[in-house]
mmCIF file of C-alpha atoms in Angstrom:
data_model
loop_
_atom_site.group_PDB
_atom_site.id
_atom_site.type_symbol
_atom_site.label_atom_id
_atom_site.label_comp_id
_atom_site.label_asym_id
_atom_site.label_seq_id
_atom_site.Cartn_x
_atom_site.Cartn_y
_atom_site.Cartn_z
ATOM 1 C CA UNK A 1 -3.614 -1.790 -13.573
ATOM 2 C CA UNK A 2 -3.212 -4.277 -16.675
ATOM 3 C CA UNK A 3 -1.977 -1.169 -18.608
ATOM 4 C CA UNK A 4 1.421 1.145 -18.193
ATOM 5 C CA UNK A 5 0.590 4.390 -16.631
ATOM 6 C CA UNK A 6 -0.650 7.106 -18.880
ATOM 7 C CA UNK A 7 2.478 9.750 -17.585
ATOM 8 C CA UNK A 8 -0.270 12.862 -15.627
ATOM 9 C CA UNK A 9 -0.700 13.325 -19.870
ATOM 10 C CA UNK A 10 3.034 14.021 -19.971
ATOM 11 C CA UNK A 11 4.175 12.560 -23.345
ATOM 12 C CA UNK A 12 6.524 9.262 -21.712
ATOM 13 C CA UNK A 13 8.006 6.853 -24.398
ATOM 14 C CA UNK A 14 5.161 4.397 -25.280
ATOM 15 C CA UNK A 15 7.127 1.275 -26.532
ATOM 16 C CA UNK A 16 5.457 -0.352 -29.803
ATOM 17 C CA UNK A 17 6.035 -3.906 -30.550
ATOM 18 C CA UNK A 18 8.992 -4.445 -32.826
ATOM 19 C CA UNK A 19 12.048 -6.724 -32.525
ATOM 20 C CA UNK A 20 13.961 -6.587 -36.096
ATOM 21 C CA UNK A 21 17.429 -7.271 -34.111
ATOM 22 C CA UNK A 22 18.123 -10.629 -36.412
ATOM 23 C CA UNK A 23 21.535 -10.944 -34.041
ATOM 24 C CA UNK A 24 20.681 -12.522 -29.770
ATOM 25 C CA UNK A 25 22.265 -9.421 -27.500
ATOM 26 C CA UNK A 26 23.867 -10.035 -25.152
ATOM 27 C CA UNK A 27 21.904 -8.018 -22.314
ATOM 28 C CA UNK A 28 23.551 -7.697 -17.649
ATOM 29 C CA UNK A 29 21.303 -6.482 -15.790
ATOM 30 C CA UNK A 30 23.276 -5.428 -12.152
ATOM 31 C CA UNK A 31 21.889 -4.978 -9.239
ATOM 32 C CA UNK A 32 22.355 -4.752 -5.434
ATOM 33 C CA UNK A 33 21.847 -8.083 -4.079
ATOM 34 C CA UNK A 34 19.415 -11.539 -6.432
ATOM 35 C CA UNK A 35 16.127 -10.131 -4.163
ATOM 36 C CA UNK A 36 13.217 -13.191 -4.480
ATOM 37 C CA UNK A 37 11.484 -10.804 -6.158
ATOM 38 C CA UNK A 38 13.803 -9.896 -8.987
ATOM 39 C CA UNK A 39 15.470 -13.465 -9.530
ATOM 40 C CA UNK A 40 11.603 -14.709 -10.617
ATOM 41 C CA UNK A 41 12.065 -11.907 -13.706
ATOM 42 C CA UNK A 42 15.699 -13.165 -14.096
ATOM 43 C CA UNK A 43 15.050 -16.704 -14.153
ATOM 44 C CA UNK A 44 11.399 -15.592 -16.818
ATOM 45 C CA UNK A 45 13.299 -13.144 -19.096
ATOM 46 C CA UNK A 46 16.438 -16.159 -19.266
ATOM 47 C CA UNK A 47 13.133 -18.651 -20.323
ATOM 48 C CA UNK A 48 11.951 -16.111 -23.011
ATOM 49 C CA UNK A 49 15.869 -16.163 -24.950
ATOM 50 C CA UNK A 50 15.494 -12.572 -26.745
ATOM 51 C CA UNK A 51 19.057 -12.459 -25.595
ATOM 52 C CA UNK A 52 21.951 -13.616 -24.621
ATOM 53 C CA UNK A 53 21.505 -13.006 -20.700
ATOM 54 C CA UNK A 54 23.133 -12.221 -17.833
ATOM 55 C CA UNK A 55 23.179 -10.661 -14.229
ATOM 56 C CA UNK A 56 25.633 -9.588 -11.904
ATOM 57 C CA UNK A 57 24.752 -8.868 -8.606
ATOM 58 C CA UNK A 58 27.039 -7.331 -5.705
ATOM 59 C CA UNK A 59 26.363 -9.302 -2.857
ATOM 60 C CA UNK A 60 24.307 -12.476 -2.601
ATOM 61 C CA UNK A 61 22.258 -11.172 0.409
ATOM 62 C CA UNK A 62 22.567 -7.716 2.348
ATOM 63 C CA UNK A 63 22.507 -7.204 6.205
ATOM 64 C CA UNK A 64 18.358 -6.883 8.115
ATOM 65 C CA UNK A 65 17.201 -10.010 4.878
ATOM 66 C CA UNK A 66 16.367 -12.799 5.954
ATOM 67 C CA UNK A 67 15.680 -14.308 2.123
ATOM 68 C CA UNK A 68 16.882 -17.946 0.755
ATOM 69 C CA UNK A 69 18.990 -17.573 -1.264
ATOM 70 C CA UNK A 70 19.485 -20.717 -3.743
ATOM 71 C CA UNK A 71 21.237 -20.387 -6.494
ATOM 72 C CA UNK A 72 19.722 -23.709 -8.334
ATOM 73 C CA UNK A 73 16.868 -22.806 -8.833
ATOM 74 C CA UNK A 74 18.174 -19.859 -11.471
ATOM 75 C CA UNK A 75 17.623 -20.829 -14.709
ATOM 76 C CA UNK A 76 20.139 -17.841 -16.291
ATOM 77 C CA UNK A 77 23.038 -16.792 -15.642
ATOM 78 C CA UNK A 78 24.841 -14.906 -13.459
ATOM 79 C CA UNK A 79 27.691 -13.731 -11.063
ATOM 80 C CA UNK A 80 28.670 -12.348 -7.401
ATOM 81 C CA UNK A 81 31.027 -9.049 -7.633
ATOM 82 C CA UNK A 82 34.580 -9.187 -6.417
ATOM 83 C CA UNK A 83 35.166 -7.661 -3.184
ATOM 84 C CA UNK A 84 37.747 -6.317 -0.801
ATOM 85 C CA UNK A 85 37.537 -6.010 3.131
ATOM 86 C CA UNK A 86 39.086 -2.821 4.478
ATOM 87 C CA UNK A 87 38.413 -2.733 8.365
ATOM 88 C CA UNK A 88 34.964 -2.796 8.389
ATOM 89 C CA UNK A 89 33.889 -1.846 5.164
ATOM 90 C CA UNK A 90 33.148 -4.419 2.263
ATOM 91 C CA UNK A 91 35.029 -2.648 -1.811
ATOM 92 C CA UNK A 92 33.366 -3.781 -4.615
ATOM 93 C CA UNK A 93 34.774 -4.240 -7.902
ATOM 94 C CA UNK A 94 33.404 -4.337 -11.279
ATOM 95 C CA UNK A 95 36.077 -6.022 -12.491
ATOM 96 C CA UNK A 96 33.076 -7.877 -15.131
ATOM 97 C CA UNK A 97 32.935 -4.106 -16.691
ATOM 98 C CA UNK A 98 36.517 -4.719 -18.429
ATOM 99 C CA UNK A 99 35.879 -8.168 -19.746
ATOM 100 C CA UNK A 100 32.772 -9.262 -22.333
ATOM 101 C CA UNK A 101 31.178 -5.771 -23.460
ATOM 102 C CA UNK A 102 27.655 -6.222 -23.026
ATOM 103 C CA UNK A 103 25.811 -4.335 -25.335
ATOM 104 C CA UNK A 104 23.084 -3.415 -23.161
ATOM 105 C CA UNK A 105 24.114 -2.813 -19.708
ATOM 106 C CA UNK A 106 20.499 -1.924 -17.592
ATOM 107 C CA UNK A 107 22.006 -1.497 -13.850
ATOM 108 C CA UNK A 108 21.628 0.913 -9.757
ATOM 109 C CA UNK A 109 23.511 3.876 -9.774
ATOM 110 C CA UNK A 110 23.590 5.049 -5.913
ATOM 111 C CA UNK A 111 26.111 3.517 -5.014
ATOM 112 C CA UNK A 112 30.196 4.112 -6.701
ATOM 113 C CA UNK A 113 30.757 0.929 -8.328
ATOM 114 C CA UNK A 114 27.223 1.438 -10.269
ATOM 115 C CA UNK A 115 28.873 4.781 -11.437
ATOM 116 C CA UNK A 116 32.338 3.163 -12.203
ATOM 117 C CA UNK A 117 31.121 0.406 -14.389
ATOM 118 C CA UNK A 118 28.539 2.492 -15.582
ATOM 119 C CA UNK A 119 31.080 4.704 -17.096
ATOM 120 C CA UNK A 120 33.726 1.720 -18.065
ATOM 121 C CA UNK A 121 30.330 0.089 -19.906
ATOM 122 C CA UNK A 122 29.528 3.957 -21.593
ATOM 123 C CA UNK A 123 33.376 4.489 -22.450
ATOM 124 C CA UNK A 124 32.897 0.895 -24.785
ATOM 125 C CA UNK A 125 29.964 1.912 -26.149
ATOM 126 C CA UNK A 126 27.919 -0.419 -24.938
ATOM 127 C CA UNK A 127 24.087 1.126 -24.464
ATOM 128 C CA UNK A 128 23.358 1.594 -20.758
ATOM 129 C CA UNK A 129 19.847 2.650 -18.696
ATOM 130 C CA UNK A 130 19.292 3.007 -15.731
ATOM 131 C CA UNK A 131 16.607 0.982 -13.752
ATOM 132 C CA UNK A 132 15.188 3.968 -11.025
ATOM 133 C CA UNK A 133 12.737 4.117 -8.517
ATOM 134 C CA UNK A 134 11.547 7.327 -6.363
ATOM 135 C CA UNK A 135 13.341 8.124 -3.263
ATOM 136 C CA UNK A 136 13.018 10.036 0.037
ATOM 137 C CA UNK A 137 14.163 12.508 1.894
ATOM 138 C CA UNK A 138 13.130 10.623 4.867
ATOM 139 C CA UNK A 139 16.240 8.409 3.959
ATOM 140 C CA UNK A 140 19.052 9.795 2.635
ATOM 141 C CA UNK A 141 20.739 12.667 3.195
ATOM 142 C CA UNK A 142 21.102 15.247 0.871
ATOM 143 C CA UNK A 143 23.907 16.624 -0.136
ATOM 144 C CA UNK A 144 23.942 19.567 -3.288
ATOM 145 C CA UNK A 145 26.864 17.204 -4.602
ATOM 146 C CA UNK A 146 25.456 13.353 -4.861
ATOM 147 C CA UNK A 147 22.725 15.633 -6.985
ATOM 148 C CA UNK A 148 24.769 16.564 -9.689
ATOM 149 C CA UNK A 149 26.059 13.872 -10.032
ATOM 150 C CA UNK A 150 23.007 11.899 -10.129
ATOM 151 C CA UNK A 151 21.448 15.375 -12.359
ATOM 152 C CA UNK A 152 24.948 14.154 -14.723
ATOM 153 C CA UNK A 153 24.288 10.561 -15.327
ATOM 154 C CA UNK A 154 20.792 10.412 -15.765
ATOM 155 C CA UNK A 155 20.721 13.089 -18.832
ATOM 156 C CA UNK A 156 23.987 10.771 -20.208
ATOM 157 C CA UNK A 157 23.005 7.331 -19.805
ATOM 158 C CA UNK A 158 20.303 6.235 -23.295
ATOM 159 C CA UNK A 159 17.027 5.119 -20.576
ATOM 160 C CA UNK A 160 15.752 5.221 -17.425
ATOM 161 C CA UNK A 161 13.967 2.313 -16.694
ATOM 162 C CA UNK A 162 10.753 2.965 -13.889
ATOM 163 C CA UNK A 163 8.102 1.051 -12.972
ATOM 164 C CA UNK A 164 5.683 4.861 -12.672
ATOM 165 C CA UNK A 165 4.492 7.848 -12.525
ATOM 166 C CA UNK A 166 5.942 8.615 -9.378
ATOM 167 C CA UNK A 167 8.934 6.960 -10.330
ATOM 168 C CA UNK A 168 9.020 9.766 -14.519
ATOM 169 C CA UNK A 169 7.976 12.581 -12.733
ATOM 170 C CA UNK A 170 11.178 11.467 -10.236
ATOM 171 C CA UNK A 171 13.849 11.174 -13.156
ATOM 172 C CA UNK A 172 12.589 14.328 -14.248
ATOM 173 C CA UNK A 173 13.299 16.314 -11.818
ATOM 174 C CA UNK A 174 17.010 14.123 -11.915
ATOM 175 C CA UNK A 175 17.734 15.092 -15.100
ATOM 176 C CA UNK A 176 16.579 12.236 -17.598
ATOM 177 C CA UNK A 177 14.984 13.998 -20.724
ATOM 178 C CA UNK A 178 10.867 12.397 -21.015
ATOM 179 C CA UNK A 179 11.387 10.515 -24.289
ATOM 180 C CA UNK A 180 13.960 7.977 -22.018
ATOM 181 C CA UNK A 181 11.932 7.930 -19.428
ATOM 182 C CA UNK A 182 10.587 3.850 -20.033
ATOM 183 C CA UNK A 183 7.706 1.922 -17.598
ATOM 184 C CA UNK A 184 8.885 -1.502 -17.058
ATOM 185 C CA UNK A 185 6.358 -1.744 -13.642
ATOM 186 C CA UNK A 186 6.808 -4.237 -10.759
ATOM 187 C CA UNK A 187 5.741 -7.701 -10.928
ATOM 188 C CA UNK A 188 5.024 -10.837 -8.736
ATOM 189 C CA UNK A 189 4.579 -13.786 -8.615
ATOM 190 C CA UNK A 190 0.397 -13.651 -9.122
ATOM 191 C CA UNK A 191 -0.267 -16.955 -9.550
ATOM 192 C CA UNK A 192 2.390 -18.466 -6.365
ATOM 193 C CA UNK A 193 -0.067 -15.883 -4.209
ATOM 194 C CA UNK A 194 -3.418 -16.467 -5.208
ATOM 195 C CA UNK A 195 -3.480 -19.840 -5.371
ATOM 196 C CA UNK A 196 -1.412 -20.228 -1.896
ATOM 197 C CA UNK A 197 -3.564 -18.564 -0.419
ATOM 198 C CA UNK A 198 -7.154 -20.069 -1.943
ATOM 199 C CA UNK A 199 -5.780 -23.619 -1.042
ATOM 200 C CA UNK A 200 -4.674 -22.370 3.099
ATOM 201 C CA UNK A 201 -8.323 -20.678 3.629
ATOM 202 C CA UNK A 202 -9.443 -24.737 2.767
ATOM 203 C CA UNK A 203 -8.110 -24.873 6.352
ATOM 204 C CA UNK A 204 -8.376 -21.073 7.771
ATOM 205 C CA UNK A 205 -9.892 -21.349 11.603
ATOM 206 C CA UNK A 206 -7.283 -24.344 12.476
ATOM 207 C CA UNK A 207 -5.012 -22.206 10.888
ATOM 208 C CA UNK A 208 -5.600 -19.093 13.118
ATOM 209 C CA UNK A 209 -6.880 -21.173 16.009
ATOM 210 C CA UNK A 210 -2.818 -21.769 16.231
ATOM 211 C CA UNK A 211 -1.980 -18.473 15.533
ATOM 212 C CA UNK A 212 -4.471 -17.414 17.677
ATOM 213 C CA UNK A 213 -6.106 -14.414 16.035
ATOM 214 C CA UNK A 214 -9.481 -13.916 17.433
ATOM 215 C CA UNK A 215 -12.236 -11.243 15.005
ATOM 216 C CA UNK A 216 -11.193 -9.108 11.903
ATOM 217 C CA UNK A 217 -7.370 -9.881 12.208
ATOM 218 C CA UNK A 218 -5.156 -6.748 10.346
ATOM 219 C CA UNK A 219 -1.919 -8.271 8.871
ATOM 220 C CA UNK A 220 1.743 -6.406 7.923
ATOM 221 C CA UNK A 221 4.239 -7.803 6.204
ATOM 222 C CA UNK A 222 7.819 -6.473 5.833
ATOM 223 C CA UNK A 223 10.348 -5.850 8.328
ATOM 224 C CA UNK A 224 10.327 -4.943 12.061
ATOM 225 C CA UNK A 225 12.126 -1.301 11.907
ATOM 226 C CA UNK A 226 11.098 2.469 12.443
ATOM 227 C CA UNK A 227 11.083 3.082 8.839
ATOM 228 C CA UNK A 228 7.984 0.905 8.128
ATOM 229 C CA UNK A 229 5.769 2.723 10.011
ATOM 230 C CA UNK A 230 5.474 0.518 12.658
ATOM 231 C CA UNK A 231 4.505 2.612 16.220
ATOM 232 C CA UNK A 232 1.553 4.157 15.052
ATOM 233 C CA UNK A 233 0.627 1.076 13.059
ATOM 234 C CA UNK A 234 0.351 0.209 17.242
ATOM 235 C CA UNK A 235 -0.590 3.577 17.764
ATOM 236 C CA UNK A 236 -3.983 2.606 15.426
ATOM 237 C CA UNK A 237 -4.696 -0.341 16.324
ATOM 238 C CA UNK A 238 -4.925 0.523 20.675
ATOM 239 C CA UNK A 239 -7.955 3.852 19.434
ATOM 240 C CA UNK A 240 -9.468 0.681 17.216
ATOM 241 C CA UNK A 241 -9.726 -2.378 19.662
ATOM 242 C CA UNK A 242 -10.840 0.608 22.285
ATOM 243 C CA UNK A 243 -14.007 1.980 19.945
ATOM 244 C CA UNK A 244 -14.950 -1.740 18.389
ATOM 245 C CA UNK A 245 -16.169 -3.809 20.269
ATOM 246 C CA UNK A 246 -15.268 -6.636 19.403
ATOM 247 C CA UNK A 247 -12.641 -8.901 19.493
ATOM 248 C CA UNK A 248 -9.757 -7.590 16.292
ATOM 249 C CA UNK A 249 -5.822 -9.675 15.238
ATOM 250 C CA UNK A 250 -2.840 -7.770 14.724
ATOM 251 C CA UNK A 251 -0.515 -10.220 12.579
ATOM 252 C CA UNK A 252 2.653 -8.738 12.475
ATOM 253 C CA UNK A 253 4.919 -11.373 9.602
ATOM 254 C CA UNK A 254 8.763 -10.275 9.672
ATOM 255 C CA UNK A 255 11.387 -10.575 11.361
ATOM 256 C CA UNK A 256 13.511 -6.930 12.266
ATOM 257 C CA UNK A 257 16.248 -4.437 13.857
ATOM 258 C CA UNK A 258 13.521 -2.956 16.351
ATOM 259 C CA UNK A 259 11.801 -6.145 17.054
ATOM 260 C CA UNK A 260 12.068 -5.816 21.046
ATOM 261 C CA UNK A 261 11.404 -2.111 21.445
ATOM 262 C CA UNK A 262 7.717 -3.718 19.502
ATOM 263 C CA UNK A 263 6.724 -5.891 21.711
ATOM 264 C CA UNK A 264 7.451 -3.339 24.594
ATOM 265 C CA UNK A 265 5.282 -1.135 23.332
ATOM 266 C CA UNK A 266 2.619 -3.829 22.821
ATOM 267 C CA UNK A 267 2.897 -4.359 26.951
ATOM 268 C CA UNK A 268 3.437 -1.211 28.275
ATOM 269 C CA UNK A 269 0.374 -0.827 26.034
ATOM 270 C CA UNK A 270 -1.837 -3.591 26.899
ATOM 271 C CA UNK A 271 -2.172 -4.449 23.671
ATOM 272 C CA UNK A 272 -4.008 -8.024 22.916
ATOM 273 C CA UNK A 273 -3.453 -10.296 19.844
ATOM 274 C CA UNK A 274 -0.804 -8.920 18.289
ATOM 275 C CA UNK A 275 0.956 -11.681 17.129
ATOM 276 C CA UNK A 276 4.659 -11.915 15.943
ATOM 277 C CA UNK A 277 4.999 -14.615 13.629
ATOM 278 C CA UNK A 278 8.911 -14.253 12.736
ATOM 279 C CA UNK A 279 10.028 -13.577 8.782
ATOM 280 C CA UNK A 280 8.523 -16.289 6.544
ATOM 281 C CA UNK A 281 10.256 -17.580 3.700
ATOM 282 C CA UNK A 282 8.536 -17.136 -0.163
ATOM 283 C CA UNK A 283 6.864 -20.702 -0.447
ATOM 284 C CA UNK A 284 5.230 -20.323 3.689
ATOM 285 C CA UNK A 285 4.189 -16.746 2.885
ATOM 286 C CA UNK A 286 0.844 -16.489 1.195
ATOM 287 C CA UNK A 287 -0.838 -19.036 4.576
ATOM 288 C CA UNK A 288 -0.922 -15.387 6.878
ATOM 289 C CA UNK A 289 -1.886 -13.672 4.148
ATOM 290 C CA UNK A 290 -5.677 -15.692 3.678
ATOM 291 C CA UNK A 291 -5.668 -16.530 7.966
ATOM 292 C CA UNK A 292 -6.426 -12.816 7.793
ATOM 293 C CA UNK A 293 -8.912 -9.856 6.682
ATOM 294 C CA UNK A 294 -7.327 -7.184 6.202
ATOM 295 C CA UNK A 295 -3.247 -5.665 5.111
ATOM 296 C CA UNK A 296 -2.156 -3.229 5.772
ATOM 297 C CA UNK A 297 1.573 -0.987 5.201
ATOM 298 C CA UNK A 298 1.670 2.259 7.292
ATOM 299 C CA UNK A 299 5.169 3.059 5.890
ATOM 300 C CA UNK A 300 7.732 6.786 6.365
ATOM 301 C CA UNK A 301 9.066 5.977 2.490
ATOM 302 C CA UNK A 302 8.941 3.764 0.380
ATOM 303 C CA UNK A 303 9.404 3.453 -3.392
ATOM 304 C CA UNK A 304 7.208 0.663 -3.910
ATOM 305 C CA UNK A 305 6.467 -2.539 -1.493
ATOM 306 C CA UNK A 306 6.205 -5.504 -2.898
ATOM 307 C CA UNK A 307 3.820 -6.610 -0.080
ATOM 308 C CA UNK A 308 1.142 -5.025 -1.129
ATOM 309 C CA UNK A 309 0.571 -6.780 -4.422
ATOM 310 C CA UNK A 310 0.935 -10.178 -2.702
ATOM 311 C CA UNK A 311 -2.091 -9.067 -0.118
ATOM 312 C CA UNK A 312 -3.906 -7.619 -3.922
ATOM 313 C CA UNK A 313 -2.771 -11.293 -5.015
ATOM 314 C CA UNK A 314 -3.903 -13.354 -2.069
ATOM 315 C CA UNK A 315 -7.574 -11.426 -2.306
ATOM 316 C CA UNK A 316 -7.104 -8.543 1.072
ATOM 317 C CA UNK A 317 -7.889 -5.067 0.834
ATOM 318 C CA UNK A 318 -4.861 -2.669 1.627
ATOM 319 C CA UNK A 319 -4.931 -0.145 3.835
ATOM 320 C CA UNK A 320 -1.471 1.952 2.735
ATOM 321 C CA UNK A 321 0.333 5.134 3.416
ATOM 322 C CA UNK A 322 0.881 8.096 0.753
ATOM 323 C CA UNK A 323 3.832 7.191 1.509
ATOM 324 C CA UNK A 324 4.765 4.327 -0.878
ATOM 325 C CA UNK A 325 5.619 4.318 -4.344
ATOM 326 C CA UNK A 326 3.172 4.536 -6.859
ATOM 327 C CA UNK A 327 0.444 2.943 -5.049
ATOM 328 C CA UNK A 328 -1.807 4.986 -6.330
ATOM 329 C CA UNK A 329 -1.352 2.759 -9.075
ATOM 330 C CA UNK A 330 -2.442 -0.613 -7.201
ATOM 331 C CA UNK A 331 -5.411 0.982 -4.494
ATOM 332 C CA UNK A 332 -8.506 3.130 -6.010
ATOM 333 C CA UNK A 333 -9.671 5.243 -2.325
ATOM 334 C CA UNK A 334 -12.752 2.485 -1.042
ATOM 335 C CA UNK A 335 -11.919 0.126 -4.424
ATOM 336 C CA UNK A 336 -10.314 -1.773 -2.744
ATOM 337 C CA UNK A 337 -8.263 -0.287 -0.061
ATOM 338 C CA UNK A 338 -7.519 3.274 1.200
ATOM 339 C CA UNK A 339 -4.351 6.139 1.171
ATOM 340 C CA UNK A 340 -3.653 8.076 4.160
ATOM 341 C CA UNK A 341 -1.444 9.526 5.339
ATOM 342 C CA UNK A 342 2.087 9.133 6.800
ATOM 343 C CA UNK A 343 2.376 9.175 11.298
ATOM 344 C CA UNK A 344 -1.216 9.169 10.753
ATOM 345 C CA UNK A 345 -2.688 7.354 13.726
ATOM 346 C CA UNK A 346 -6.070 8.765 13.798
ATOM 347 C CA UNK A 347 -6.409 8.301 10.067
ATOM 348 C CA UNK A 348 -4.743 5.100 9.981
ATOM 349 C CA UNK A 349 -7.629 4.018 13.136
ATOM 350 C CA UNK A 350 -10.364 4.923 11.425
ATOM 351 C CA UNK A 351 -9.928 2.873 7.733
ATOM 352 C CA UNK A 352 -9.464 0.006 10.272
ATOM 353 C CA UNK A 353 -12.109 0.172 12.093
ATOM 354 C CA UNK A 354 -14.257 1.018 8.793
ATOM 355 C CA UNK A 355 -13.163 -2.927 7.679
ATOM 356 C CA UNK A 356 -13.143 -4.111 10.742
ATOM 357 C CA UNK A 357 -17.504 -2.857 11.345
ATOM 358 C CA UNK A 358 -17.770 -4.498 8.100
ATOM 359 C CA UNK A 359 -16.755 -7.984 6.248
ATOM 360 C CA UNK A 360 -19.263 -6.762 3.198
ATOM 361 C CA UNK A 361 -17.326 -4.650 2.615
ATOM 362 C CA UNK A 362 -14.157 -6.291 3.320
ATOM 363 C CA UNK A 363 -14.972 -9.492 0.759
ATOM 364 C CA UNK A 364 -15.766 -6.393 -1.646
ATOM 365 C CA UNK A 365 -12.267 -4.849 -1.835
ATOM 366 C CA UNK A 366 -10.993 -7.922 -1.219
ATOM 367 C CA UNK A 367 -11.483 -9.303 -4.718
ATOM 368 C CA UNK A 368 -11.061 -6.022 -6.801
ATOM 369 C CA UNK A 369 -7.777 -5.970 -5.222
ATOM 370 C CA UNK A 370 -7.094 -9.567 -6.549
ATOM 371 C CA UNK A 371 -8.673 -8.411 -9.606
ATOM 372 C CA UNK A 372 -6.410 -5.765 -10.120
ATOM 373 C CA UNK A 373 -2.941 -7.387 -9.603
ATOM 374 C CA UNK A 374 -3.593 -10.432 -11.951
ATOM 375 C CA UNK A 375 -1.915 -9.563 -15.067
ATOM 376 C CA UNK A 376 1.061 -8.183 -13.067
ATOM 377 C CA UNK A 377 2.601 -11.378 -13.260
ATOM 378 C CA UNK A 378 7.136 -11.893 -14.349
ATOM 379 C CA UNK A 379 5.996 -12.801 -17.702
ATOM 380 C CA UNK A 380 4.378 -9.311 -17.650
ATOM 381 C CA UNK A 381 7.869 -7.754 -17.060
ATOM 382 C CA UNK A 382 9.373 -9.630 -18.993
ATOM 383 C CA UNK A 383 8.459 -8.452 -22.338
ATOM 384 C CA UNK A 384 7.792 -4.809 -21.367
ATOM 385 C CA UNK A 385 11.650 -5.353 -21.136
ATOM 386 C CA UNK A 386 11.975 -7.296 -23.462
ATOM 387 C CA UNK A 387 10.337 -3.948 -24.973
ATOM 388 C CA UNK A 388 12.267 -1.418 -23.803
ATOM 389 C CA UNK A 389 15.538 -3.323 -24.194
ATOM 390 C CA UNK A 390 15.235 -3.371 -28.100
ATOM 391 C CA UNK A 391 13.879 0.014 -28.622
ATOM 392 C CA UNK A 392 17.626 1.220 -26.818
ATOM 393 C CA UNK A 393 19.145 -0.629 -28.801
ATOM 394 C CA UNK A 394 17.965 0.524 -31.782
ATOM 395 C CA UNK A 395 17.598 3.969 -30.878
ATOM 396 C CA UNK A 396 21.176 6.131 -31.676
ATOM 397 C CA UNK A 397 24.443 6.648 -29.510
ATOM 398 C CA UNK A 398 23.739 9.090 -27.010
#
């Protein structure tokens, strides 16, 4: 961690430090929603002042997300796209694309509104980039025409920005040439999680008592939805509870469509000490990590999973499935956690049992986790992104 991925020996573009533009370029980053993770990065990008920066968003929030959105804390210019509701459908209109032309537009690409806006910007002479992460067949209905459109787009955009080797491979398979692929690894507000967890541990026992936690505590943070593999986590927890002589607990932090189903599974299986804490906003989250001993991410498919990074910043060992994107860049097997196949409750239970039985191992792994993630800050992302934008801006048109 702390260095850009190597690209498995392939000639992925590594960026130099040249900054030769004398006038500030107008940079627009177009995202679907203002997630807390992106707002942190955009604030730093705006503070650094390398560009005239503006963010566009399709929506303020999306279904299934409970984040607070407080624009008063944003330090960057932004726009929400105008919408039209037709029955249950909401149509977004890329009208900002027809206004002042950005010098550089970086956007998503998987919805028609992004494609239309990209096409307008491209025809008007803007340099363009797509933010691309690995996707999973489990979530996406594959259609031949969609594959063709994606290949057509990836061959014509000026740059693909991705977070690691998994994203690079995805972009190459989708038609991007290697010289167009740039790395800007994901980051989090490391100091918030590390400092918050450290302070919370001063009252850890009281917090655990208040939550009803007993013994070694496994924690999951995220949506309570079948795609996160939580039914397999409950199966694994049942196995560990049956085999381990001491008490253990499972803390689930989040909300979602399958919460009632998961609660019922706990009752049917007679699982003890499973605590549903509900959704928590960013300021509250570190104390829940601090109350726990091991983070478990049983996902069946995630482009990344930033909660892994949060847990690492809070000093926890991590057990994740292989279905989390870029997971091998973050978790070193047997060093700061374990990686298991998805949908494999037995393998997950074995790793949970190993960590439940060995407090010294948990402590060593947790220390390694915090060391590995400490440099992955919004400032680091802003630096990476600035170099990408300058490099793309200076390239000849494609």
